[in-house]
Amino acid sequence: MTYLSQDLSAALLTINDLNALKRRGEKISCLTAYDASFSALIDAAGIEIILVGDSLGMVVQGHDTTLPVSISDMVYHARCVTQARKRAFVIADLPFMSYVTPAVAAQNAAKLLQSGGAQMVKLEGPHFDVVSFLVALGVPVCGHLGLLPQSINQLGSYKVQGKESNEAAKILADALQLQAAGVSMLVLECVPAGLAKEITAQLSIPVIGIGAGVDCDGQVLVLYDMLDVGAGKRPRFSKNFMEGSASIFDAVSAYHLAVKTQQFPSVEHSF
Ligand code: KIV
């Protein structure tokens, strides 16, 4: 067995490729997907990261929040996605209560990597001990700060985080500490664009924004929001890419291009 160029997995993007995009200032595109058909389509459109988000609890399963999603749900959807993509890097969410201790997190992260085929797991909040435990075991971790949907019952509503200077300072400090604990990537959700710009400049790892302004290293959207599917109101930070597109593939390609050229997000999609 060789890990050199004959390796069949070499076609898949790796964390090194994503780091290289950050270093050379090329924006990184990311979309959520939960099934094989959309995974293949998104991959073919050139999107670099597919996030199997626990947002599937809302957009696929029809719940009001992401809280009911189980680790078996996540493994199932991660497997659907990973077996259909050829190139995109795949991150899967650790769902609510699946990382209450480092040991529990390790067992569940193993499921996402071994059975789900994910290349990285994502968890919400400043759980430095969990992150360093996973990283020491060889599990790549993506942090998630700002709006934390799994904490919706504490927050009361899905609102912008870090508007006050003390909150902003805490998010920046948590981001730096997550990086020190070993996260390889960070998602910043619903924070003021200026704060996201500052965090992106201070971190050496890729920072992917959603409702976090144009200066992050990359952008992520929930697929169903940007395709304008669903009964709910589209969040302000999202955009209907079906408008002006002849097909779903065209809409996803338009999103990819808009991220690469920094046409998205514009001021109207930022806070
Ligand atoms: O679950 C998800 O889709 C997410 C994104 C909103 C970043 O975590």
mmCIF file of C-alpha atoms and ligand atoms in Angstrom:
data_model
loop_
_atom_site.group_PDB
_atom_site.id
_atom_site.type_symbol
_atom_site.label_atom_id
_atom_site.label_comp_id
_atom_site.label_asym_id
_atom_site.label_seq_id
_atom_site.Cartn_x
_atom_site.Cartn_y
_atom_site.Cartn_z
ATOM 1 C CA MET A 1 0.000 0.000 0.000
ATOM 2 C CA THR A 2 1.236 3.436 -0.844
ATOM 3 C CA TYR A 3 0.171 6.895 0.223
ATOM 4 C CA LEU A 4 1.814 8.443 -2.835
ATOM 5 C CA SER A 5 0.292 9.533 -6.111
ATOM 6 C CA GLN A 6 -1.279 6.148 -6.973
ATOM 7 C CA ASP A 7 -3.616 6.548 -4.017
ATOM 8 C CA LEU A 8 -7.171 6.422 -5.418
ATOM 9 C CA SER A 9 -8.399 8.878 -2.769
ATOM 10 C CA ALA A 10 -6.013 11.487 -4.209
ATOM 11 C CA ALA A 11 -8.892 12.967 -6.241
ATOM 12 C CA LEU A 12 -10.661 14.015 -3.064
ATOM 13 C CA LEU A 13 -9.853 17.468 -1.746
ATOM 14 C CA THR A 14 -7.961 17.397 1.533
ATOM 15 C CA ILE A 15 -7.521 19.858 4.369
ATOM 16 C CA ASN A 16 -4.177 20.786 2.759
ATOM 17 C CA ASP A 17 -5.977 21.891 -0.409
ATOM 18 C CA LEU A 18 -8.372 24.037 1.643
ATOM 19 C CA ASN A 19 -5.508 25.578 3.613
ATOM 20 C CA ALA A 20 -3.797 26.372 0.310
ATOM 21 C CA LEU A 21 -6.935 28.192 -0.891
ATOM 22 C CA LYS A 22 -6.853 30.351 2.252
ATOM 23 C CA ARG A 23 -3.138 31.055 1.827
ATOM 24 C CA ARG A 24 -3.568 32.249 -1.740
ATOM 25 C CA GLY A 25 -6.697 34.262 -0.945
ATOM 26 C CA GLU A 26 -9.059 32.174 -3.092
ATOM 27 C CA LYS A 27 -12.533 31.975 -1.557
ATOM 28 C CA ILE A 28 -13.833 28.525 -0.565
ATOM 29 C CA SER A 29 -17.368 27.475 -1.507
ATOM 30 C CA CYS A 30 -19.428 25.209 0.714
ATOM 31 C CA LEU A 31 -23.042 24.015 0.628
ATOM 32 C CA THR A 32 -24.990 21.599 2.762
ATOM 33 C CA ALA A 33 -26.251 18.333 1.276
ATOM 34 C CA TYR A 34 -27.960 15.357 2.793
ATOM 35 C CA ASP A 35 -28.411 12.867 -0.058
ATOM 36 C CA ALA A 36 -26.581 11.270 -2.959
ATOM 37 C CA SER A 37 -28.276 13.149 -5.819
ATOM 38 C CA PHE A 38 -27.544 16.625 -4.493
ATOM 39 C CA SER A 39 -24.095 15.514 -3.383
ATOM 40 C CA ALA A 40 -23.190 14.480 -6.926
ATOM 41 C CA LEU A 41 -24.674 17.669 -8.415
ATOM 42 C CA ILE A 42 -22.917 19.991 -5.971
ATOM 43 C CA ASP A 43 -19.670 18.130 -6.495
ATOM 44 C CA ALA A 44 -19.986 18.410 -10.277
ATOM 45 C CA ALA A 45 -20.547 22.173 -9.938
ATOM 46 C CA GLY A 46 -17.146 22.480 -8.287
ATOM 47 C CA ILE A 47 -18.186 23.290 -4.713
ATOM 48 C CA GLU A 48 -15.188 22.503 -2.529
ATOM 49 C CA ILE A 49 -16.863 21.502 0.750
ATOM 50 C CA ILE A 50 -20.115 19.656 1.368
ATOM 51 C CA LEU A 51 -21.452 20.034 4.895
ATOM 52 C CA VAL A 52 -23.794 17.295 6.058
ATOM 53 C CA GLY A 53 -25.352 19.668 8.537
ATOM 54 C CA ASP A 54 -27.748 18.817 11.310
ATOM 55 C CA SER A 55 -29.944 21.435 9.594
ATOM 56 C CA LEU A 56 -31.298 18.251 7.985
ATOM 57 C CA GLY A 57 -33.472 18.013 11.090
ATOM 58 C CA MET A 58 -35.341 21.073 9.838
ATOM 59 C CA VAL A 59 -35.153 20.888 6.045
ATOM 60 C CA VAL A 60 -35.364 17.095 5.578
ATOM 61 C CA GLN A 61 -37.077 15.800 8.701
ATOM 62 C CA GLY A 62 -39.422 18.761 9.201
ATOM 63 C CA HIS A 63 -38.602 19.556 12.828
ATOM 64 C CA ASP A 64 -38.656 23.116 14.207
ATOM 65 C CA THR A 65 -35.076 22.852 15.458
ATOM 66 C CA THR A 66 -31.973 20.705 14.916
ATOM 67 C CA LEU A 67 -32.245 19.157 18.379
ATOM 68 C CA PRO A 68 -34.069 15.908 17.490
ATOM 69 C CA VAL A 69 -31.346 14.791 15.050
ATOM 70 C CA SER A 70 -29.575 11.621 16.201
ATOM 71 C CA ILE A 71 -26.090 10.346 15.479
ATOM 72 C CA SER A 72 -27.620 7.486 13.428
ATOM 73 C CA ASP A 73 -29.439 10.074 11.287
ATOM 74 C CA MET A 74 -26.142 11.884 10.731
ATOM 75 C CA VAL A 75 -24.257 8.697 9.840
ATOM 76 C CA TYR A 76 -26.992 7.677 7.384
ATOM 77 C CA HIS A 77 -27.003 11.042 5.591
ATOM 78 C CA ALA A 78 -23.204 11.357 5.680
ATOM 79 C CA ARG A 79 -22.934 7.957 3.974
ATOM 80 C CA CYS A 80 -25.489 9.001 1.299
ATOM 81 C CA VAL A 81 -23.399 12.101 0.567
ATOM 82 C CA THR A 82 -19.886 10.656 0.710
ATOM 83 C CA GLN A 83 -20.580 7.749 -1.599
ATOM 84 C CA ALA A 84 -21.824 10.080 -4.360
ATOM 85 C CA ARG A 85 -19.177 12.791 -4.448
ATOM 86 C CA LYS A 86 -15.876 12.509 -6.318
ATOM 87 C CA ARG A 87 -13.931 15.564 -5.173
ATOM 88 C CA ALA A 88 -15.593 17.679 -2.489
ATOM 89 C CA PHE A 89 -14.314 17.597 1.093
ATOM 90 C CA VAL A 90 -17.098 16.350 3.393
ATOM 91 C CA ILE A 91 -17.745 17.596 6.924
ATOM 92 C CA ALA A 92 -20.490 16.056 9.083
ATOM 93 C CA ASP A 93 -22.095 17.600 12.157
ATOM 94 C CA LEU A 94 -21.977 16.018 15.574
ATOM 95 C CA PRO A 95 -25.628 16.484 16.597
ATOM 96 C CA PHE A 96 -27.015 17.859 19.861
ATOM 97 C CA MET A 97 -25.815 15.938 22.958
ATOM 98 C CA SER A 98 -23.486 13.710 20.946
ATOM 99 C CA TYR A 99 -20.346 15.357 22.400
ATOM 100 C CA VAL A 100 -21.237 15.829 26.057
ATOM 101 C CA THR A 101 -17.882 14.371 27.136
ATOM 102 C CA PRO A 102 -14.651 13.786 25.204
ATOM 103 C CA ALA A 103 -15.211 10.003 25.298
ATOM 104 C CA VAL A 104 -18.794 10.233 23.992
ATOM 105 C CA ALA A 105 -17.606 12.649 21.305
ATOM 106 C CA ALA A 106 -14.874 10.224 20.244
ATOM 107 C CA GLN A 107 -17.338 7.344 19.879
ATOM 108 C CA ASN A 108 -19.713 9.454 17.792
ATOM 109 C CA ALA A 109 -16.984 11.084 15.698
ATOM 110 C CA ALA A 110 -15.697 7.575 14.915
ATOM 111 C CA LYS A 111 -19.142 6.677 13.558
ATOM 112 C CA LEU A 112 -19.192 9.729 11.278
ATOM 113 C CA LEU A 113 -15.695 9.024 9.953
ATOM 114 C CA GLN A 114 -15.807 5.212 9.795
ATOM 115 C CA SER A 115 -19.414 4.497 8.779
ATOM 116 C CA GLY A 116 -20.376 7.895 7.363
ATOM 117 C CA GLY A 117 -17.149 8.398 5.423
ATOM 118 C CA ALA A 118 -16.846 12.057 6.519
ATOM 119 C CA GLN A 119 -13.408 13.696 6.441
ATOM 120 C CA MET A 120 -14.058 16.038 9.384
ATOM 121 C CA VAL A 121 -16.626 16.504 12.141
ATOM 122 C CA LYS A 122 -18.129 19.812 13.232
ATOM 123 C CA LEU A 123 -19.312 20.728 16.712
ATOM 124 C CA GLU A 124 -20.918 23.861 18.102
ATOM 125 C CA GLY A 125 -19.464 26.041 20.826
ATOM 126 C CA PRO A 126 -16.249 26.550 22.789
ATOM 127 C CA HIS A 127 -15.679 22.903 23.841
ATOM 128 C CA PHE A 128 -11.899 23.055 23.968
ATOM 129 C CA ASP A 129 -11.441 19.825 25.954
ATOM 130 C CA VAL A 130 -13.570 17.843 23.512
ATOM 131 C CA VAL A 131 -11.704 19.323 20.539
ATOM 132 C CA SER A 132 -8.236 18.562 21.887
ATOM 133 C CA PHE A 133 -9.274 14.997 22.820
ATOM 134 C CA LEU A 134 -10.628 14.321 19.309
ATOM 135 C CA VAL A 135 -7.628 15.911 17.622
ATOM 136 C CA ALA A 136 -5.207 13.819 19.717
ATOM 137 C CA LEU A 137 -7.046 10.727 18.430
ATOM 138 C CA GLY A 138 -6.592 11.848 14.826
ATOM 139 C CA VAL A 139 -10.086 13.227 14.246
ATOM 140 C CA PRO A 140 -10.126 16.478 12.229
ATOM 141 C CA VAL A 141 -12.519 18.966 13.814
ATOM 142 C CA CYS A 142 -14.316 22.059 12.545
ATOM 143 C CA GLY A 143 -15.467 24.532 15.209
ATOM 144 C CA HIS A 144 -18.697 26.552 14.989
ATOM 145 C CA LEU A 145 -19.128 29.895 16.777
ATOM 146 C CA GLY A 146 -21.558 32.816 16.672
ATOM 147 C CA LEU A 147 -25.159 31.673 16.374
ATOM 148 C CA LEU A 148 -25.339 28.111 17.702
ATOM 149 C CA PRO A 149 -28.604 26.515 16.519
ATOM 150 C CA GLN A 150 -28.254 23.628 18.984
ATOM 151 C CA SER A 151 -28.572 26.236 21.783
ATOM 152 C CA ILE A 152 -31.819 27.690 20.430
ATOM 153 C CA ASN A 153 -33.696 26.979 23.662
ATOM 154 C CA GLN A 154 -31.170 29.101 25.550
ATOM 155 C CA LEU A 155 -31.030 31.826 22.888
ATOM 156 C CA GLY A 156 -34.789 32.128 22.369
ATOM 157 C CA SER A 157 -34.429 33.112 18.705
ATOM 158 C CA TYR A 158 -32.074 32.819 15.743
ATOM 159 C CA LYS A 159 -30.463 36.238 16.067
ATOM 160 C CA VAL A 160 -27.125 37.851 15.253
ATOM 161 C CA GLN A 161 -24.441 37.205 17.868
ATOM 162 C CA GLY A 162 -21.474 39.395 18.848
ATOM 163 C CA LYS A 163 -23.072 42.809 18.329
ATOM 164 C CA GLU A 164 -21.969 44.047 21.767
ATOM 165 C CA SER A 165 -18.233 44.566 22.213
ATOM 166 C CA ASN A 166 -17.954 42.134 25.135
ATOM 167 C CA GLU A 167 -19.741 39.409 23.124
ATOM 168 C CA ALA A 168 -17.511 40.096 20.125
ATOM 169 C CA ALA A 169 -14.387 39.856 22.283
ATOM 170 C CA LYS A 170 -15.594 36.503 23.675
ATOM 171 C CA ILE A 171 -16.216 35.085 20.186
ATOM 172 C CA LEU A 172 -12.750 36.199 19.035
ATOM 173 C CA ALA A 173 -11.117 34.722 22.162
ATOM 174 C CA ASP A 174 -13.046 31.451 21.709
ATOM 175 C CA ALA A 175 -11.977 31.281 18.054
ATOM 176 C CA LEU A 176 -8.319 31.679 18.992
ATOM 177 C CA GLN A 177 -8.645 29.080 21.743
ATOM 178 C CA LEU A 178 -10.408 26.614 19.435
ATOM 179 C CA GLN A 179 -7.556 27.000 16.967
ATOM 180 C CA ALA A 180 -5.053 26.417 19.796
ATOM 181 C CA ALA A 181 -7.043 23.311 20.813
ATOM 182 C CA GLY A 182 -6.575 21.973 17.299
ATOM 183 C CA VAL A 183 -9.590 22.744 15.097
ATOM 184 C CA SER A 184 -8.684 22.692 11.401
ATOM 185 C CA MET A 185 -11.534 24.950 10.308
ATOM 186 C CA LEU A 186 -14.131 27.270 11.810
ATOM 187 C CA VAL A 187 -17.705 28.092 10.825
ATOM 188 C CA LEU A 188 -18.886 31.543 11.931
ATOM 189 C CA GLU A 189 -22.656 31.939 11.845
ATOM 190 C CA CYS A 190 -24.582 35.229 12.021
ATOM 191 C CA VAL A 191 -21.978 37.622 13.368
ATOM 192 C CA PRO A 192 -21.236 41.195 12.283
ATOM 193 C CA ALA A 193 -19.091 41.333 9.133
ATOM 194 C CA GLY A 194 -16.398 43.387 10.886
ATOM 195 C CA LEU A 195 -15.990 40.805 13.631
ATOM 196 C CA ALA A 196 -15.796 37.969 11.095
ATOM 197 C CA LYS A 197 -13.154 39.909 9.143
ATOM 198 C CA GLU A 198 -11.063 40.332 12.294
ATOM 199 C CA ILE A 199 -11.335 36.647 13.253
ATOM 200 C CA THR A 200 -10.503 35.521 9.707
ATOM 201 C CA ALA A 201 -7.401 37.717 9.702
ATOM 202 C CA GLN A 202 -6.218 36.435 13.077
ATOM 203 C CA LEU A 203 -6.685 32.708 12.400
ATOM 204 C CA SER A 204 -4.411 30.630 10.193
ATOM 205 C CA ILE A 205 -7.140 28.013 9.587
ATOM 206 C CA PRO A 206 -9.930 28.531 7.001
ATOM 207 C CA VAL A 207 -12.938 30.437 8.359
ATOM 208 C CA ILE A 208 -16.234 29.706 6.608
ATOM 209 C CA GLY A 209 -19.016 32.226 7.119
ATOM 210 C CA ILE A 210 -22.790 32.079 6.986
ATOM 211 C CA GLY A 211 -24.299 35.483 7.627
ATOM 212 C CA ALA A 212 -20.782 36.675 8.473
ATOM 213 C CA GLY A 213 -19.880 38.979 5.591
ATOM 214 C CA VAL A 214 -17.686 38.674 2.534
ATOM 215 C CA ASP A 215 -14.294 38.709 4.264
ATOM 216 C CA CYS A 216 -14.367 35.153 5.590
ATOM 217 C CA ASP A 217 -12.186 32.638 3.735
ATOM 218 C CA GLY A 218 -15.285 30.914 2.406
ATOM 219 C CA GLN A 219 -19.074 30.793 2.492
ATOM 220 C CA VAL A 220 -21.637 28.157 3.363
ATOM 221 C CA LEU A 221 -25.404 28.170 2.832
ATOM 222 C CA VAL A 222 -28.128 25.673 3.546
ATOM 223 C CA LEU A 223 -28.867 24.166 0.119
ATOM 224 C CA TYR A 224 -32.638 24.363 0.435
ATOM 225 C CA ASP A 225 -32.488 28.070 1.377
ATOM 226 C CA MET A 226 -30.427 29.026 -1.675
ATOM 227 C CA LEU A 227 -32.671 26.929 -3.943
ATOM 228 C CA ASP A 228 -35.675 28.632 -2.331
ATOM 229 C CA VAL A 229 -37.206 25.291 -1.368
ATOM 230 C CA GLY A 230 -39.365 25.134 1.714
ATOM 231 C CA ALA A 231 -42.249 26.864 3.346
ATOM 232 C CA GLY A 232 -40.255 28.932 5.847
ATOM 233 C CA LYS A 233 -38.980 32.466 5.341
ATOM 234 C CA ARG A 234 -35.483 32.513 3.791
ATOM 235 C CA PRO A 235 -32.953 33.990 6.247
ATOM 236 C CA ARG A 236 -31.707 37.486 5.384
ATOM 237 C CA PHE A 237 -28.137 36.232 4.890
ATOM 238 C CA SER A 238 -29.187 33.714 2.227
ATOM 239 C CA LYS A 239 -30.045 34.377 -1.415
ATOM 240 C CA ASN A 240 -32.338 32.689 -3.918
ATOM 241 C CA PHE A 241 -29.885 31.484 -6.574
ATOM 242 C CA MET A 242 -32.728 29.895 -8.571
ATOM 243 C CA GLU A 243 -33.673 33.422 -9.627
ATOM 244 C CA GLY A 244 -32.181 33.842 -13.092
ATOM 245 C CA SER A 245 -31.024 30.211 -13.257
ATOM 246 C CA ALA A 246 -32.434 27.678 -15.703
ATOM 247 C CA SER A 247 -31.764 24.655 -13.515
ATOM 248 C CA ILE A 248 -30.632 23.592 -10.050
ATOM 249 C CA PHE A 249 -27.172 22.869 -11.474
ATOM 250 C CA ASP A 250 -27.024 26.432 -12.859
ATOM 251 C CA ALA A 251 -28.090 27.860 -9.488
ATOM 252 C CA VAL A 252 -25.402 25.935 -7.618
ATOM 253 C CA SER A 253 -22.816 26.951 -10.238
ATOM 254 C CA ALA A 254 -23.927 30.589 -9.913
ATOM 255 C CA TYR A 255 -23.439 30.373 -6.140
ATOM 256 C CA HIS A 256 -19.952 28.859 -6.606
ATOM 257 C CA LEU A 257 -18.982 31.680 -8.975
ATOM 258 C CA ALA A 258 -20.510 34.364 -6.746
ATOM 259 C CA VAL A 259 -18.470 33.100 -3.777
ATOM 260 C CA LYS A 260 -15.269 32.889 -5.820
ATOM 261 C CA THR A 261 -15.705 36.422 -7.196
ATOM 262 C CA GLN A 262 -16.875 37.825 -3.838
ATOM 263 C CA GLN A 263 -20.202 38.899 -5.359
ATOM 264 C CA PHE A 264 -21.840 36.918 -2.555
ATOM 265 C CA PRO A 265 -22.489 37.807 0.194
ATOM 266 C CA SER A 266 -23.190 41.468 -0.483
ATOM 267 C CA VAL A 267 -24.022 44.065 2.160
ATOM 268 C CA GLU A 268 -27.720 43.141 2.057
ATOM 269 C CA HIS A 269 -26.798 39.578 3.138
ATOM 270 C CA SER A 270 -24.490 40.760 5.941
ATOM 271 C CA PHE A 271 -24.898 42.233 9.409
HETATM 272 O O1 KIV B 1 -26.320 22.402 10.103
HETATM 273 C C1 KIV B 1 -25.946 23.220 9.258
HETATM 274 O O2 KIV B 1 -26.403 23.257 8.123
HETATM 275 C C2 KIV B 1 -24.934 24.185 9.668
HETATM 276 C C3 KIV B 1 -24.760 25.387 8.803
HETATM 277 C C4 KIV B 1 -25.867 26.333 9.026
HETATM 278 C C5 KIV B 1 -23.441 26.025 8.997
HETATM 279 O O3 KIV B 1 -24.305 24.017 10.663
#
